[in-house]
Short mmCIF file of C-alpha atoms (C1' of nucleotides) in Angstrom, two decimals:
data_model
loop_
_atom_site.label_atom_id
_atom_site.label_comp_id
_atom_site.label_asym_id
_atom_site.label_seq_id
_atom_site.Cartn_x
_atom_site.Cartn_y
_atom_site.Cartn_z
CA UNK O 12 31.59 -26.05 33.70
CA UNK O 13 29.61 -23.58 31.62
CA UNK O 14 30.62 -19.99 31.80
CA UNK O 15 29.56 -17.09 29.66
CA UNK O 16 31.70 -16.42 26.64
CA UNK O 17 34.05 -13.62 27.59
CA UNK O 18 36.06 -13.51 24.43
CA UNK O 19 36.21 -9.92 23.31
CA UNK O 20 37.67 -9.01 19.94
CA UNK O 21 38.49 -12.19 18.21
CA UNK O 22 39.95 -14.80 20.49
CA UNK O 23 38.06 -17.82 19.35
CA UNK O 24 36.11 -19.32 22.20
CA UNK O 25 36.86 -22.98 22.03
CA UNK O 26 33.48 -24.35 23.07
CA UNK O 27 33.98 -27.82 21.76
CA UNK O 28 30.42 -28.49 20.69
CA UNK O 29 28.77 -27.76 24.02
CA UNK O 30 25.29 -29.32 24.19
CA UNK O 31 24.09 -25.81 24.95
CA UNK O 32 21.76 -27.22 27.55
CA UNK O 33 22.72 -24.62 30.10
CA UNK O 34 24.61 -21.93 28.27
CA UNK O 35 25.13 -19.11 30.68
CA UNK O 36 25.93 -16.51 28.05
CA UNK O 37 23.57 -13.57 28.38
CA UNK O 38 21.07 -13.11 25.57
CA UNK O 39 19.78 -9.64 26.17
CA UNK O 40 21.57 -6.37 26.66
CA UNK O 41 20.32 -6.26 30.22
CA UNK O 42 22.04 -9.58 30.79
CA UNK O 43 25.25 -8.39 29.23
CA UNK O 44 25.30 -5.37 31.46
CA UNK O 45 24.78 -7.49 34.56
CA UNK O 46 27.48 -9.88 33.53
CA UNK O 47 29.86 -7.00 33.00
CA UNK O 48 29.07 -5.66 36.46
CA UNK O 49 29.66 -9.04 38.05
CA UNK O 50 32.94 -9.50 36.24
CA UNK O 51 34.23 -6.10 37.28
CA UNK O 52 33.12 -6.66 40.83
CA UNK O 53 34.81 -10.02 40.87
CA UNK O 54 38.12 -8.57 39.71
CA UNK O 55 37.93 -6.05 42.53
CA UNK O 56 36.96 -8.57 45.14
CA UNK O 57 39.44 -11.27 44.15
CA UNK O 58 42.14 -8.67 43.66
CA UNK O 59 41.59 -7.10 47.03
CA UNK O 60 41.02 -10.16 49.19
CA UNK O 61 42.37 -13.12 47.27
CA UNK O 62 40.39 -16.14 46.20
CA UNK O 63 39.54 -17.65 49.54
CA UNK O 64 38.76 -14.47 51.42
CA UNK O 65 36.61 -13.32 48.55
CA UNK O 66 32.91 -13.95 49.02
CA UNK O 67 30.31 -14.42 46.34
CA UNK O 68 27.90 -12.41 48.44
CA UNK O 69 30.34 -9.53 48.42
CA UNK O 70 30.90 -9.78 44.68
CA UNK O 71 27.16 -9.64 44.19
CA UNK O 72 26.93 -6.67 46.49
CA UNK O 73 29.69 -4.80 44.71
CA UNK O 74 27.97 -5.53 41.43
CA UNK O 75 24.65 -4.37 42.82
CA UNK O 76 22.84 -7.64 42.12
CA UNK O 77 21.43 -10.44 44.19
CA UNK O 78 23.42 -13.54 44.99
CA UNK O 79 21.17 -15.60 42.82
CA UNK O 80 22.04 -13.50 39.81
CA UNK O 81 25.62 -14.48 40.18
CA UNK O 82 24.62 -18.07 39.59
CA UNK O 83 22.72 -17.05 36.51
CA UNK O 84 26.09 -16.38 34.89
CA UNK O 85 28.51 -18.68 36.61
CA UNK O 86 28.26 -22.17 37.96
CA UNK O 87 30.55 -21.60 40.86
CA UNK O 88 33.13 -19.43 42.51
CA UNK O 89 35.88 -21.37 40.80
CA UNK O 90 34.21 -20.96 37.43
CA UNK O 91 34.28 -17.19 37.50
CA UNK O 92 37.83 -17.24 38.78
CA UNK O 93 38.88 -19.40 35.87
CA UNK O 94 37.10 -17.13 33.46
CA UNK O 95 39.00 -14.20 34.88
CA UNK O 96 42.31 -16.01 34.57
CA UNK O 97 41.69 -16.90 30.95
CA UNK O 98 40.48 -13.41 30.17
CA UNK O 99 43.46 -11.69 31.64
CA UNK O 100 45.90 -14.20 30.29
CA UNK O 101 44.74 -13.10 26.86
CA UNK O 102 44.98 -9.46 27.87
CA UNK O 103 48.60 -9.80 28.86
CA UNK O 104 49.49 -11.49 25.61
CA UNK O 105 47.57 -8.94 23.57
CA UNK O 106 49.24 -6.08 25.34
CA UNK O 107 52.83 -7.21 25.50
CA UNK O 108 53.11 -9.41 22.44
CA UNK O 109 52.51 -6.71 19.83
CA UNK O 110 54.97 -4.39 21.52
CA UNK O 111 57.75 -6.93 21.18
CA UNK O 112 56.85 -7.69 17.59
CA UNK O 113 56.71 -4.02 16.65
CA UNK O 114 60.33 -3.51 17.58
CA UNK O 115 62.95 -3.40 14.80
CA UNK O 116 64.92 -6.27 16.30
CA UNK O 117 64.65 -8.82 19.03
CA UNK O 118 66.94 -7.20 21.53
CA UNK O 119 65.23 -3.83 21.48
CA UNK O 120 61.91 -5.64 21.45
CA UNK O 121 62.91 -7.31 24.66
CA UNK O 122 63.36 -3.98 26.30
CA UNK O 123 60.09 -2.56 25.07
CA UNK O 124 58.30 -5.72 26.14
CA UNK O 125 59.52 -5.54 29.71
CA UNK O 126 58.56 -1.90 30.01
CA UNK O 127 55.14 -2.66 28.56
CA UNK O 128 54.68 -5.52 30.96
CA UNK O 129 55.57 -3.48 34.02
CA UNK O 130 53.27 -0.73 32.82
CA UNK O 131 50.48 -3.21 32.31
CA UNK O 132 50.97 -4.64 35.76
CA UNK O 133 50.69 -1.20 37.33
CA UNK O 134 47.39 -0.64 35.63
CA UNK O 135 46.12 -4.10 36.45
CA UNK O 136 47.41 -5.08 39.84
CA UNK O 137 44.32 -7.05 40.68
CA UNK O 138 44.50 -9.11 37.55
CA UNK O 139 48.16 -9.77 38.16
CA UNK O 140 47.35 -11.18 41.55
CA UNK O 141 44.61 -13.31 40.12
CA UNK O 142 46.91 -15.03 37.68
CA UNK O 143 49.44 -15.72 40.38
CA UNK O 144 46.87 -17.15 42.71
CA UNK O 145 45.52 -19.39 40.00
CA UNK O 146 48.56 -21.57 40.68
CA UNK O 147 46.75 -22.68 43.81
CA UNK O 148 43.14 -22.48 42.75
CA UNK O 149 43.19 -23.66 39.15
CA UNK O 150 46.61 -25.06 38.53
CA UNK O 151 45.85 -26.27 35.05
CA UNK O 152 44.87 -22.76 34.00
CA UNK O 153 48.04 -21.41 35.53
CA UNK O 154 50.18 -23.93 33.72
CA UNK O 155 48.47 -23.27 30.47
CA UNK O 156 49.01 -19.56 30.83
CA UNK O 157 52.75 -19.80 31.27
CA UNK O 158 53.25 -22.78 29.03
CA UNK O 159 51.51 -20.93 26.21
CA UNK O 160 53.52 -17.78 26.69
CA UNK O 161 56.76 -19.69 26.99
CA UNK O 162 56.01 -21.62 23.85
CA UNK O 163 55.38 -18.51 21.81
CA UNK O 164 58.37 -16.88 23.35
CA UNK O 165 60.69 -19.76 22.61
CA UNK O 166 59.43 -19.87 19.04
CA UNK O 167 60.16 -16.22 18.45
CA UNK O 168 63.58 -16.57 20.04
CA UNK O 169 64.32 -19.39 17.65
CA UNK O 170 63.31 -17.19 14.75
CA UNK O 171 65.53 -14.42 16.00
CA UNK O 172 68.35 -16.89 16.14
CA UNK O 173 67.61 -17.85 12.57
CA UNK O 174 68.05 -14.22 11.62
CA UNK O 175 71.35 -14.16 13.44
CA UNK O 176 70.11 -11.74 16.09
CA UNK O 177 70.81 -13.92 19.07
CA UNK O 178 73.14 -16.74 19.99
CA UNK O 179 72.30 -20.41 20.13
CA UNK O 180 71.07 -22.34 23.18
CA UNK O 181 68.03 -24.11 24.56
CA UNK O 182 65.32 -21.58 23.80
CA UNK O 183 62.76 -23.08 26.12
CA UNK O 184 65.02 -22.65 29.12
CA UNK O 185 65.75 -19.13 27.99
CA UNK O 186 62.09 -18.37 27.55
CA UNK O 187 61.30 -19.49 31.07
CA UNK O 188 64.24 -17.60 32.46
CA UNK O 189 63.15 -14.38 30.80
CA UNK O 190 59.51 -14.91 31.78
CA UNK O 191 60.57 -15.36 35.38
CA UNK O 192 62.56 -12.17 35.21
CA UNK O 193 59.60 -10.29 33.89
CA UNK O 194 57.21 -11.63 36.47
CA UNK O 195 59.45 -10.84 39.39
CA UNK O 196 60.31 -7.40 38.11
CA UNK O 197 56.61 -6.82 37.57
CA UNK O 198 55.90 -7.79 41.14
CA UNK O 199 58.71 -5.79 42.66
CA UNK O 200 58.60 -2.67 40.51
CA UNK O 201 55.03 -2.80 39.31
CA UNK O 202 52.98 -3.95 42.26
CA UNK O 203 55.08 -3.39 45.36
CA UNK O 204 56.81 -0.18 44.47
CA UNK O 205 56.38 2.34 41.71
CA UNK O 206 59.24 4.64 42.56
CA UNK O 207 61.18 3.63 39.45
CA UNK O 208 59.91 4.16 35.94
CA UNK O 209 59.11 1.06 33.94
CA UNK O 210 61.62 2.21 31.36
CA UNK O 211 64.44 2.46 33.85
CA UNK O 212 63.81 -1.05 35.12
CA UNK O 213 63.38 -2.36 31.60
CA UNK O 214 66.66 -0.81 30.54
CA UNK O 215 68.61 -2.66 33.21
CA UNK O 216 66.81 -5.91 32.56
CA UNK O 217 67.10 -5.70 28.79
CA UNK O 218 70.76 -4.95 29.15
CA UNK O 219 71.15 -8.04 31.30
CA UNK O 220 69.34 -10.14 28.73
CA UNK O 221 71.36 -8.72 25.87
CA UNK O 222 74.87 -8.66 27.27
CA UNK O 223 74.82 -10.42 30.60
CA UNK O 224 76.79 -9.45 33.65
CA UNK O 225 80.25 -9.97 32.24
CA UNK O 226 82.26 -6.79 32.04
CA UNK O 227 82.97 -5.72 28.49
CA UNK Y 25 51.62 -15.13 67.94
CA UNK Y 26 53.65 -17.68 69.91
CA UNK Y 27 55.09 -20.57 68.01
CA UNK Y 28 57.69 -23.04 69.05
CA UNK Y 29 61.24 -22.11 68.24
CA UNK Y 30 62.15 -23.96 65.07
CA UNK Y 31 65.59 -22.54 64.60
CA UNK Y 32 67.93 -25.40 63.94
CA UNK Y 33 71.69 -24.82 63.93
CA UNK Y 34 72.31 -21.21 64.68
CA UNK Y 35 69.74 -18.92 63.11
CA UNK Y 36 69.05 -16.66 66.01
CA UNK Y 37 65.40 -16.76 66.92
CA UNK Y 38 64.47 -13.15 67.30
CA UNK Y 39 62.03 -13.46 70.18
CA UNK Y 40 62.14 -9.85 71.21
CA UNK Y 41 61.78 -10.39 74.94
CA UNK Y 42 58.59 -12.43 74.87
CA UNK Y 43 56.86 -12.41 78.27
CA UNK Y 44 57.13 -16.17 78.07
CA UNK Y 45 53.62 -16.45 79.44
CA UNK Y 46 52.60 -19.03 76.88
CA UNK Y 47 55.71 -20.27 75.22
CA UNK Y 48 54.77 -23.17 73.03
CA UNK Y 49 58.27 -24.55 72.72
CA UNK Y 50 58.33 -28.16 73.91
CA UNK Y 51 60.25 -28.81 77.09
CA UNK Y 52 60.60 -32.54 77.07
CA UNK Y 53 61.87 -34.92 74.46
CA UNK Y 54 58.40 -36.33 74.09
CA UNK Y 55 57.20 -32.88 73.23
CA UNK Y 56 59.97 -32.33 70.75
CA UNK Y 57 59.11 -35.56 69.05
CA UNK Y 58 55.45 -34.63 68.78
CA UNK Y 59 56.31 -31.21 67.44
CA UNK Y 60 58.53 -32.78 64.81
CA UNK Y 61 55.72 -35.11 63.78
CA UNK Y 62 53.26 -32.24 63.49
CA UNK Y 63 55.68 -30.18 61.47
CA UNK Y 64 56.38 -32.99 59.05
CA UNK Y 65 52.70 -33.76 58.72
CA UNK Y 66 51.95 -30.11 58.07
CA UNK Y 67 54.49 -29.91 55.27
CA UNK Y 68 52.85 -32.93 53.65
CA UNK Y 69 49.34 -31.64 54.08
CA UNK Y 70 50.00 -28.07 53.00
CA UNK Y 71 52.18 -29.29 50.17
CA UNK Y 72 49.59 -31.70 48.89
CA UNK Y 73 46.42 -29.66 49.30
CA UNK Y 74 47.47 -26.06 49.66
CA UNK Y 75 46.72 -23.82 52.60
CA UNK Y 76 42.97 -23.59 52.37
CA UNK Y 77 42.20 -27.17 51.50
CA UNK Y 78 44.50 -28.33 54.24
CA UNK Y 79 42.75 -29.24 57.48
CA UNK Y 80 44.19 -29.14 60.96
CA UNK Y 81 42.34 -32.33 61.71
CA UNK Y 82 44.11 -34.00 58.83
CA UNK Y 83 47.49 -32.70 59.90
CA UNK Y 84 46.86 -34.11 63.35
CA UNK Y 85 45.82 -37.40 61.87
CA UNK Y 86 48.91 -37.63 59.66
CA UNK Y 87 51.03 -36.85 62.69
CA UNK Y 88 49.22 -39.44 64.75
CA UNK Y 89 48.11 -37.04 67.44
CA UNK Y 90 44.84 -35.53 68.59
CA UNK Y 91 43.63 -32.20 67.30
CA UNK Y 92 44.14 -30.67 70.70
CA UNK Y 93 47.82 -31.51 70.61
CA UNK Y 94 48.22 -29.36 67.55
CA UNK Y 95 47.15 -26.38 69.60
CA UNK Y 96 49.66 -27.26 72.25
CA UNK Y 97 52.34 -26.24 69.79
CA UNK Y 98 50.72 -23.67 67.55
CA UNK Y 99 48.20 -20.94 68.13
CA UNK Y 100 46.52 -21.30 64.79
CA UNK Y 101 46.62 -22.68 61.30
CA UNK Y 102 48.24 -19.52 60.08
CA UNK Y 103 50.87 -19.69 62.80
CA UNK Y 104 52.18 -23.07 61.74
CA UNK Y 105 52.11 -22.00 58.13
CA UNK Y 106 54.22 -18.98 58.92
CA UNK Y 107 56.61 -21.11 60.91
CA UNK Y 108 57.00 -23.36 57.91
CA UNK Y 109 57.64 -20.42 55.60
CA UNK Y 110 60.30 -18.96 57.86
CA UNK Y 111 61.87 -22.34 58.35
CA UNK Y 112 62.12 -23.14 54.69
CA UNK Y 113 63.14 -19.64 53.76
CA UNK Y 114 66.20 -20.24 55.91
CA UNK Y 115 66.72 -23.65 54.38
CA UNK Y 116 66.86 -22.24 50.89
CA UNK Y 117 69.36 -19.61 51.89
CA UNK Y 118 71.49 -22.10 53.77
CA UNK Y 119 71.49 -24.49 50.86
CA UNK Y 120 72.06 -22.17 47.94
CA UNK Y 121 74.01 -19.35 49.53
CA UNK Y 122 77.10 -21.33 50.46
CA UNK Y 123 77.23 -22.93 47.03
CA UNK Y 124 77.46 -19.54 45.38
CA UNK Y 125 80.04 -18.28 47.84
CA UNK Y 126 82.16 -21.40 47.45
CA UNK Y 127 82.68 -20.76 43.77
CA UNK Y 128 85.96 -19.21 42.62
CA UNK Y 129 84.20 -16.29 40.98
CA UNK Y 130 80.78 -14.76 40.70
CA UNK Y 131 79.91 -15.99 37.25
CA UNK Y 132 80.67 -19.64 37.93
CA UNK Y 133 78.99 -19.24 41.30
CA UNK Y 134 75.87 -18.16 39.51
CA UNK Y 135 75.78 -21.39 37.62
CA UNK Y 136 76.38 -23.56 40.64
CA UNK Y 137 73.73 -21.65 42.55
CA UNK Y 138 71.06 -22.25 39.95
CA UNK Y 139 71.84 -25.93 39.77
CA UNK Y 140 71.75 -26.17 43.56
CA UNK Y 141 68.46 -24.35 43.68
CA UNK Y 142 66.80 -26.60 41.13
CA UNK Y 143 68.15 -29.62 42.95
CA UNK Y 144 66.81 -28.31 46.22
CA UNK Y 145 63.41 -27.70 44.71
CA UNK Y 146 63.20 -31.27 43.46
CA UNK Y 147 63.87 -32.58 46.93
CA UNK Y 148 61.48 -30.14 48.54
CA UNK Y 149 58.55 -29.63 46.26
CA UNK Y 150 56.11 -29.20 49.09
CA UNK Y 151 58.13 -26.53 50.76
CA UNK Y 152 58.54 -24.75 47.47
CA UNK Y 153 54.81 -24.59 47.10
CA UNK Y 154 54.42 -23.35 50.64
CA UNK Y 155 56.66 -20.36 50.05
CA UNK Y 156 54.81 -19.46 46.90
CA UNK Y 157 51.45 -19.70 48.54
CA UNK Y 158 52.60 -17.51 51.39
CA UNK Y 159 52.15 -14.63 48.99
CA UNK Y 160 48.43 -15.05 49.57
CA UNK Y 161 48.33 -16.32 53.12
CA UNK Y 162 51.08 -14.36 54.84
CA UNK Y 163 52.15 -11.68 52.44
CA UNK Y 164 54.52 -10.02 54.86
CA UNK Y 165 56.43 -13.28 55.27
CA UNK Y 166 56.55 -13.69 51.51
CA UNK Y 167 57.87 -10.19 51.00
CA UNK Y 168 60.43 -10.61 53.70
CA UNK Y 169 61.63 -13.83 52.15
CA UNK Y 170 62.34 -12.33 48.76
CA UNK Y 171 63.36 -8.90 49.98
CA UNK Y 172 65.97 -10.53 52.21
CA UNK Y 173 67.31 -12.72 49.48
CA UNK Y 174 67.37 -9.89 46.98
CA UNK Y 175 69.19 -7.67 49.40
CA UNK Y 176 71.92 -10.19 50.04
CA UNK Y 177 72.08 -10.92 46.39
CA UNK Y 178 72.41 -7.30 45.37
CA UNK Y 179 75.09 -6.78 47.97
CA UNK Y 180 77.18 -9.64 46.68
CA UNK Y 181 76.72 -8.46 43.12
CA UNK Y 182 78.00 -5.06 44.16
CA UNK Y 183 81.04 -6.70 45.70
CA UNK Y 184 81.66 -8.67 42.56
CA UNK Y 185 81.49 -5.45 40.63
CA UNK Y 186 84.05 -3.99 43.01
CA UNK Y 187 86.34 -6.84 42.13
CA UNK Y 188 85.81 -6.12 38.47
CA UNK Y 189 84.00 -9.40 37.85
CA UNK Y 190 80.79 -7.93 36.54
CA UNK Y 191 79.68 -4.77 34.81
CA UNK Y 192 77.95 -1.83 36.38
CA UNK Y 193 74.18 -1.30 36.66
CA UNK Y 194 71.37 -1.18 39.21
CA UNK Y 195 72.14 -4.27 41.25
CA UNK Y 196 68.74 -4.43 42.91
CA UNK Y 197 66.99 -4.72 39.59
CA UNK Y 198 69.49 -7.34 38.54
CA UNK Y 199 69.03 -9.26 41.76
CA UNK Y 200 65.29 -9.39 41.26
CA UNK Y 201 65.67 -10.37 37.65
CA UNK Y 202 67.97 -13.24 38.51
CA UNK Y 203 65.79 -14.35 41.40
CA UNK Y 204 62.80 -14.46 39.10
CA UNK Y 205 64.73 -16.52 36.62
CA UNK Y 206 65.66 -18.97 39.32
CA UNK Y 207 62.18 -19.30 40.68
CA UNK Y 208 60.61 -19.90 37.30
CA UNK Y 209 63.27 -22.35 36.24
CA UNK Y 210 62.80 -24.10 39.55
CA UNK Y 211 59.09 -24.36 38.95
CA UNK Y 212 59.36 -25.49 35.36
CA UNK Y 213 62.35 -27.80 35.58
CA UNK Y 214 62.26 -28.73 39.22
CA UNK Y 215 58.62 -29.16 40.09
CA UNK Y 216 56.76 -29.66 36.83
CA UNK Y 217 59.24 -31.67 34.89
CA UNK Y 218 62.45 -33.41 35.80
CA UNK Y 219 63.46 -34.64 32.37
CA UNK Y 220 66.41 -32.27 32.21
CA UNK Y 221 69.28 -32.33 34.64
CA UNK Y 222 69.64 -29.34 36.94
CA UNK Y 223 73.11 -28.82 35.52
CA UNK Y 224 71.89 -28.61 31.95
CA UNK Y 225 69.29 -26.00 32.84
CA UNK Y 226 71.75 -24.13 35.01
CA UNK Y 227 74.27 -24.05 32.18
CA UNK Y 228 71.86 -22.33 29.83
CA UNK Y 229 70.67 -19.91 32.48
CA UNK Y 230 74.14 -19.06 33.73
CA UNK Y 231 75.24 -18.47 30.19
CA UNK Y 232 72.35 -16.09 29.72
CA UNK Y 233 73.27 -14.25 32.89
CA UNK Y 234 76.91 -14.06 31.95
CA UNK Y 235 76.82 -13.18 28.29
CA UNK Y 236 73.24 -12.43 27.39
CA UNK Y 237 71.54 -13.32 24.16
CA UNK Y 238 73.65 -11.24 21.85
CA UNK Y 239 75.61 -13.30 19.36
CA UNK Y 240 79.35 -13.06 19.94
"C1'" DC H 7 -0.53 -7.22 23.03
"C1'" DT H 8 0.95 -11.40 24.87
"C1'" DG H 9 3.21 -15.42 26.43
"C1'" DA H 10 7.49 -17.79 26.75
"C1'" DA H 11 12.17 -17.20 27.67
"C1'" DA H 12 15.48 -14.40 30.29
"C1'" DC H 13 16.68 -12.50 34.15
"C1'" DA H 14 16.42 -11.15 39.23
"C1'" DT H 15 15.78 -12.02 44.10
"C1'" DG H 16 17.53 -13.42 48.83
"C1'" DA H 17 16.16 -16.41 52.63
"C1'" DA H 18 17.28 -20.94 53.83
"C1'" DC H 19 20.08 -24.87 53.68
"C1'" DC H 20 24.20 -27.28 54.52
"C1'" DA H 21 28.83 -28.80 54.70
"C1'" DG H 22 33.21 -28.10 56.33
"C1'" DT H 23 36.47 -27.03 59.83
"C1'" DA H 24 39.19 -23.84 63.03
"C1'" DT H 25 39.36 -23.49 67.75
"C1'" DT H 26 38.11 -24.35 72.67
"C1'" DC H 27 38.08 -26.82 76.87
"C1'" DA H 28 37.57 -29.83 80.75
"C1'" DA H 29 39.16 -34.26 81.98
"C1'" DC H 30 43.03 -37.30 81.83
"C1'" DT H 31 47.90 -39.39 81.56
"C1'" DA H 32 53.00 -39.38 81.44
"C1'" DC H 33 57.21 -37.34 83.01
"C1'" DG H 34 60.93 -35.79 85.96
"C1'" DG H 35 62.75 -33.95 89.94
"C1'" DT H 36 62.91 -34.58 94.98
"C1'" DA Q 27 56.43 -42.84 96.21
"C1'" DC Q 28 54.66 -38.10 95.22
"C1'" DC Q 29 53.47 -33.88 93.11
"C1'" DG Q 30 53.45 -30.26 89.85
"C1'" DT Q 31 54.14 -29.44 85.13
"C1'" DA Q 32 54.04 -30.87 80.41
"C1'" DG Q 33 51.62 -33.11 77.27
"C1'" DT Q 34 47.29 -35.55 75.34
"C1'" DT Q 35 42.62 -36.17 74.08
"C1'" DG Q 36 38.44 -35.52 70.94
"C1'" DA Q 37 33.66 -34.14 71.42
"C1'" DA Q 38 31.34 -29.84 71.27
"C1'" DT Q 39 31.15 -25.14 69.80
"C1'" DA Q 40 30.77 -21.51 66.57
"C1'" DC Q 41 30.85 -19.54 62.39
"C1'" DT Q 42 31.57 -18.79 57.70
"C1'" DG Q 43 30.11 -18.74 53.15
"C1'" DG Q 44 28.97 -21.52 48.77
"C1'" DT Q 45 24.95 -23.06 46.54
"C1'" DT Q 46 19.96 -23.94 45.79
"C1'" DC Q 47 15.35 -22.79 44.61
"C1'" DA Q 48 10.69 -21.20 44.57
"C1'" DT Q 49 8.80 -16.97 43.50
"C1'" DG Q 50 8.62 -12.64 41.02
"C1'" DT Q 51 9.72 -9.25 37.16
"C1'" DT Q 52 11.45 -7.80 32.56
"C1'" DT Q 53 12.33 -8.42 27.81
"C1'" DC Q 54 11.10 -9.13 23.15
"C1'" DA Q 55 9.66 -11.86 19.09
"C1'" DG Q 56 5.54 -12.65 16.61
#
DNA sequence: CTGAAACATGAACCAGTATTCAACTACGGT
DNA sequence: ACCGTAGTTGAATACTGGTTCATGTTTCAG
């Protein structure tokens, strides 16, 4: 495959002993700048037109470089798309995760997390679309994204249960249920329509997660 | 656009006074048979390869007809895809809706509905994928699909609240949250993995919807 | 300064495939 | 039996856009 190492701040890049024959990671600051430009252009292009309508030539144009330069940094259209998916998958986790953890208890963390997610989506509509489309372009990356999140989510739910904060049940199913909620609310109230505040939506959703529909 | 009328049993086909100049609806039983074959082949092809990888030539081949025959019934690749989306959108509603309504009360209906949905997904994986991909191929159809469902859903939640079966809150947000739950559970436990029974998953989800996470 | 490694360029190549169309065959009513 | 309409056929057309590559230019360590 061979893509430049995009890992910013920390996230170990798991290059399992790559023979480094054709490492596409830039070595000079000029290269890094070009890569950055291509990446940003790609987010715009993929976000605006979707994977298949997006054209490498247009990405290059947006980035202000020649087509050939694109291939200096990425092996293919799919390669850069995958890089973007992985990059933004990490961004979502790094944005929402800490917010949930910072809360005093699980239930209030849930609420803060949803609000943070909707806010993130509003600021990153293109990236949101990219992850969704990866289901059809790079299914394994898509699965990994949600499987990873769900796993972490289920684990923290189990912990919360250990502390007596939430009731008992299959935490994996719950994790997927709550993830689905978040994603759809993000689409509806983050991407499609911003007339409601993230907090208002999060309040309703968190209340549903905490107490359900049943009348008191 | 001009596509053949796929509406089975009832569902009014809203052909707003089409000049009928080029109606593609088959007029003979031979034609109906061919159309059916093309439709079935298209579901297979789109389901297996996704919209962009799918080829009209391959659909024709699967259906056992010539490429030209495809264009006897559909104006374009996108047209048949949209027809499939609309068709299956109706199928989902007609399958799950009645199950929910048949339940004695909203909360138990919720559970039956989720189980029915997961069951439906397992029997119709291809169609499930088609609806999801419509977000990128025919966004308006995708929006309509979920907006319609959410609307009906919110309305019935409001009714249930009127009957005192559920608590008060923004029903549209709730509808979207529950839809998202369903979709993700359908993906995870219907498409990706069938090791759990739909009923088991539905039980956990319905319990979450009814009583939330909070320990009793 | 200097040469090798990095990086940049974009025309040309090429594969895939949606759609058209002109010729042909089957059907159904009279 | 006959004719007009419905349906069938698949080679040819047309176009898009990913990828390659041979030829420059820039960077930077020594």
